[in-house]
mmCIF file of C-alpha atoms in Angstrom:
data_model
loop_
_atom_site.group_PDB
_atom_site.id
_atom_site.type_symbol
_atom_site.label_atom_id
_atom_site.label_comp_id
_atom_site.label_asym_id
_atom_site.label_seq_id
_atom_site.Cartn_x
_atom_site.Cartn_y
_atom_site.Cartn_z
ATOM 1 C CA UNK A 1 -17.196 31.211 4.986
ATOM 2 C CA UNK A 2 -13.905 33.620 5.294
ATOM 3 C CA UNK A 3 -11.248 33.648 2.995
ATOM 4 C CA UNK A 4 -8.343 31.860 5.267
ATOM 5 C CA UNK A 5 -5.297 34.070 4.461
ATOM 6 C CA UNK A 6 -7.801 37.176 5.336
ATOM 7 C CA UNK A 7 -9.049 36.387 8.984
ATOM 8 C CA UNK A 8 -6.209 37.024 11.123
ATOM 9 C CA UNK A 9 -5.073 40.384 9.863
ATOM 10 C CA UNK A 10 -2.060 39.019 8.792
ATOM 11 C CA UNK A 11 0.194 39.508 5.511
ATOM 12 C CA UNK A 12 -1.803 37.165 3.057
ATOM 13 C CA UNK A 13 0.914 36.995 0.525
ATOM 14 C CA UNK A 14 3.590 35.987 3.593
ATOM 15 C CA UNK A 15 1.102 33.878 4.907
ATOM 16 C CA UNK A 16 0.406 31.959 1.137
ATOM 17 C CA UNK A 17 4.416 31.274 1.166
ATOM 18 C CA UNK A 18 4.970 29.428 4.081
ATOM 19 C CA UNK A 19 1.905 27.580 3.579
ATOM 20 C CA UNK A 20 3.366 26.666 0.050
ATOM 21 C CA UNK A 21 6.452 25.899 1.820
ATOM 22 C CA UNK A 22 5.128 23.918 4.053
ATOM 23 C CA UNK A 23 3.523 21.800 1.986
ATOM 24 C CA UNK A 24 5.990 21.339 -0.132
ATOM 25 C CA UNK A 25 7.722 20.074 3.258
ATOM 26 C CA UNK A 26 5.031 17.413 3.623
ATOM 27 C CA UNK A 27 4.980 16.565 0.163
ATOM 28 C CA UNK A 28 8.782 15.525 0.309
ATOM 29 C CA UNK A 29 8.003 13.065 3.425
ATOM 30 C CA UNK A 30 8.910 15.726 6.086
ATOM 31 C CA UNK A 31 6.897 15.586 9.743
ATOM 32 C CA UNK A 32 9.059 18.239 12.182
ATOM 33 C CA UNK A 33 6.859 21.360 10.802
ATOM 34 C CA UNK A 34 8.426 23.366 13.968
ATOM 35 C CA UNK A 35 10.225 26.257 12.083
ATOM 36 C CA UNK A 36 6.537 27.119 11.191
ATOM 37 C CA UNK A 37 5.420 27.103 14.921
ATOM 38 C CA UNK A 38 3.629 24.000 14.138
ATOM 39 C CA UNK A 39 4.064 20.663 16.565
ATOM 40 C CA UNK A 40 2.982 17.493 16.481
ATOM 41 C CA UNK A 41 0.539 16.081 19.190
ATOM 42 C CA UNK A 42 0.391 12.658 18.163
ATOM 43 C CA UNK A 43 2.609 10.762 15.778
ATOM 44 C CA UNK A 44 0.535 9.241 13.412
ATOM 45 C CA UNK A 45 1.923 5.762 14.713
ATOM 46 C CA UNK A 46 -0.546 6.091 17.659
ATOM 47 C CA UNK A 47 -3.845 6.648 15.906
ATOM 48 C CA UNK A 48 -5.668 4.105 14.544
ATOM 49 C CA UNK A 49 -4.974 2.893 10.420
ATOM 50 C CA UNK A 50 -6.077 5.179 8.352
ATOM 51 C CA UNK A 51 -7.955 7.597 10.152
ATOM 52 C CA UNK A 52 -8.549 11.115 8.849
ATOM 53 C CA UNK A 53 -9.704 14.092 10.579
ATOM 54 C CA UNK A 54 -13.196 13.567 10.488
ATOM 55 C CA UNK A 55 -12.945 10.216 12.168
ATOM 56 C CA UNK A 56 -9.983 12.077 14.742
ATOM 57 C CA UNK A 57 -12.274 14.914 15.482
ATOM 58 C CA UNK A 58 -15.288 12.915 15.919
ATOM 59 C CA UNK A 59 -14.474 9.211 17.039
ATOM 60 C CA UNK A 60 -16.587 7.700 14.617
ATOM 61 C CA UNK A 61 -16.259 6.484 10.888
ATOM 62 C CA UNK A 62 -18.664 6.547 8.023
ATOM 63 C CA UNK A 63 -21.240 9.715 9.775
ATOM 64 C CA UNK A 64 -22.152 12.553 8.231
ATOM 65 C CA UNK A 65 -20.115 15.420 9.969
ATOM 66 C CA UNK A 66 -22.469 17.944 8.121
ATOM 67 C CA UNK A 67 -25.055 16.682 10.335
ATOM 68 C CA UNK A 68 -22.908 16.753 13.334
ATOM 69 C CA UNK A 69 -21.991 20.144 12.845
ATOM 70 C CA UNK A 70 -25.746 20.758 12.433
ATOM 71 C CA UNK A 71 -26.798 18.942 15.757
ATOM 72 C CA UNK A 72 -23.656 19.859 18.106
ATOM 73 C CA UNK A 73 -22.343 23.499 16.870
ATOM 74 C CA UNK A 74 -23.343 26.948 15.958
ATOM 75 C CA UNK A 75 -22.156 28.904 13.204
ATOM 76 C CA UNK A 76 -19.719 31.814 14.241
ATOM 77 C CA UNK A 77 -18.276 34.855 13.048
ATOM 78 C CA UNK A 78 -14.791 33.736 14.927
ATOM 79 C CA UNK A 79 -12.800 31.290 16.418
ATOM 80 C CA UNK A 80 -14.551 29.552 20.013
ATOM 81 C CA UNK A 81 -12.879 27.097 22.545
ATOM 82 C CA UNK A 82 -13.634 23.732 21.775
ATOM 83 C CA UNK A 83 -15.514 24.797 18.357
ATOM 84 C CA UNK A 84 -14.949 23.383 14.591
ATOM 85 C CA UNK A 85 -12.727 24.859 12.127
ATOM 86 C CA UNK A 86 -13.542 23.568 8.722
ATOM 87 C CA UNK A 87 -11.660 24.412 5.909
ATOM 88 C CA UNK A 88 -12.932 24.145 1.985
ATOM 89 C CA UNK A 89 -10.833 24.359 -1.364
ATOM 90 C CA UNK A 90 -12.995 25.362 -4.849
ATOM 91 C CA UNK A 91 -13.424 22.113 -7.066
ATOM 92 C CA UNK A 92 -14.625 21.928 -10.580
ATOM 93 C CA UNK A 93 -17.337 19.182 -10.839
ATOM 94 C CA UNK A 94 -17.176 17.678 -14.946
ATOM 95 C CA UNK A 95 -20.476 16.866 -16.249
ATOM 96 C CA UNK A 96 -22.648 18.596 -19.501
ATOM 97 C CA UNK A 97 -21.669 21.811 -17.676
ATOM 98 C CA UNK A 98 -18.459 22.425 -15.075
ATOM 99 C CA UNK A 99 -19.522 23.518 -12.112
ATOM 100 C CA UNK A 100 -17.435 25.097 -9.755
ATOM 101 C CA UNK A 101 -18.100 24.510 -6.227
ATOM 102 C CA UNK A 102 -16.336 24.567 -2.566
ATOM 103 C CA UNK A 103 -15.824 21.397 -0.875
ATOM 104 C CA UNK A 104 -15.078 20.586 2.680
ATOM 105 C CA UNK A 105 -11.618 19.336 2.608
ATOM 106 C CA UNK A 106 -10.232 19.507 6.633
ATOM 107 C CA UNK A 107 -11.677 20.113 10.289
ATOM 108 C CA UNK A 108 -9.805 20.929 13.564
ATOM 109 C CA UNK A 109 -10.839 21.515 16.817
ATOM 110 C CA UNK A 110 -9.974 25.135 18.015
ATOM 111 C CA UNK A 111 -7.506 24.793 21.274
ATOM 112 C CA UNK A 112 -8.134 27.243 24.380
ATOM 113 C CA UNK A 113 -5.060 29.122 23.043
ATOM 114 C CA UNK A 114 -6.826 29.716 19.862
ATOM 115 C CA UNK A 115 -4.757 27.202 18.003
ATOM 116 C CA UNK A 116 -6.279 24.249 16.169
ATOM 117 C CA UNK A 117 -5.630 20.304 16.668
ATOM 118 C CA UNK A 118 -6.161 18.654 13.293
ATOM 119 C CA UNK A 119 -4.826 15.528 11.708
ATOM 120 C CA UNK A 120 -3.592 15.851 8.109
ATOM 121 C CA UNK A 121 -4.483 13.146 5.989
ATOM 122 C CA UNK A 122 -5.074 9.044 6.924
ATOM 123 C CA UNK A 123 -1.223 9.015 6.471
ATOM 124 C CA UNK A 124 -0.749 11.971 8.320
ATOM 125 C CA UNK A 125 0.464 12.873 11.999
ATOM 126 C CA UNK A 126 -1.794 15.254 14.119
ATOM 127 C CA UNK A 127 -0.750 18.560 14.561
ATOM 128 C CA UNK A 128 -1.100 21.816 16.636
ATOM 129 C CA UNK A 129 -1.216 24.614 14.300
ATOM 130 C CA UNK A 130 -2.014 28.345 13.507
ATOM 131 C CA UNK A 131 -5.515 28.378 11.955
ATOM 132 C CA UNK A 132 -4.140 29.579 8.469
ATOM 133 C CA UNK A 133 -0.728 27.393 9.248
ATOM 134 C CA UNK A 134 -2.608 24.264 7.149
ATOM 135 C CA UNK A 135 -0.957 22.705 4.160
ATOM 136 C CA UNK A 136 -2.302 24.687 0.478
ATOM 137 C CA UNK A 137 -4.222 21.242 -0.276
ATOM 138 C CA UNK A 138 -6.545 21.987 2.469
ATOM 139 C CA UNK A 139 -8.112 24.920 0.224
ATOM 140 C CA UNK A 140 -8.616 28.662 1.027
ATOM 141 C CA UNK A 141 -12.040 29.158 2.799
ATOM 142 C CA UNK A 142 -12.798 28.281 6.368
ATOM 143 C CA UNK A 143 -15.971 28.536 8.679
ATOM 144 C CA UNK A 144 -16.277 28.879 12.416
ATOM 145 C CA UNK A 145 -18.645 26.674 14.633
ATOM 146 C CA UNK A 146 -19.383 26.479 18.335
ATOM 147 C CA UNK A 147 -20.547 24.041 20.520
ATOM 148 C CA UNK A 148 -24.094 24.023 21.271
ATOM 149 C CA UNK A 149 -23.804 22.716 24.873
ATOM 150 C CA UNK A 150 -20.856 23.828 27.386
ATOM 151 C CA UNK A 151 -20.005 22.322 30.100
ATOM 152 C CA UNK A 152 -19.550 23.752 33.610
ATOM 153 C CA UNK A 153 -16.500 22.769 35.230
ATOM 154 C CA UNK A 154 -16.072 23.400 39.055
#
């Protein structure tokens, strides 16, 4: 896991504001996120009800995408075409004693442009996006996969 606003040699603290300000966009019902370079591939009208990005990325409802990561990608150090970006925000579990631990919040699927295709939320449209471009609900951390098996195209 990489600390988002650190992976891209960019300005972390310009980086941490428009991702504030986007959010704060979402927050307040917007959807045209294009003054942050960010498009929309599908309108959320198109999906199915209530989907998320685990079911989006994956086609399926209910798995175990830990598993699926396990079985179909690779860990890596960077960003690969058609690999997994996950993204994780730090939670404090209650109990006898608070634990603090990170939690997978988001995925995307990493364009050939190096972009990612994610969809934000069951309410949410699905967007094209910078890999630290995500709203600041989506956490701080994010980890690389690969696919396991390419496939040839002539």
């Amino acid at each position: 896991m990489k600390e988002l606003l650190r992976i891209l040699g960019k300005d972390p603290s310009v980086r941490h504001k428009l991702r504030s300000e986007l959010t704060q966009k979402l927050e307040e019902g917007g959807r045209d996120l294009s003054e942050y370079g960010i498009t929309i591939s599908e309108r959320k009208e198109e999906r199915p009800e209530g989907e998320d990005c685990f079911r989006y990325l994956f086609g399926v409802h209910g798995v175990n995408f830990r598993e699926i990561l396990q079985t179909y990608f690779l860990p890596s150090d960077k960003p690969v075409y058609n690999g997994v970006v996950e993204y994780q925000k730090l939670v404090k579990y209650r109990g006898r004693n608070s634990v603090y631990s990170f939690k997978t919040t988001h995925l995307g699927i990493i364009t050939n442009e190096g972009r990612v295709v994610s969809k934000w939320g069951p309410l949410g449209d699905v967007y094209e996006h910078e890999i630290d471009l995500i709203p600041t609900f989506y956490g701080s951390r994010v980890a690389f996969y690969a696919p396991v098996y390419t496939q040839v195209v002539s």
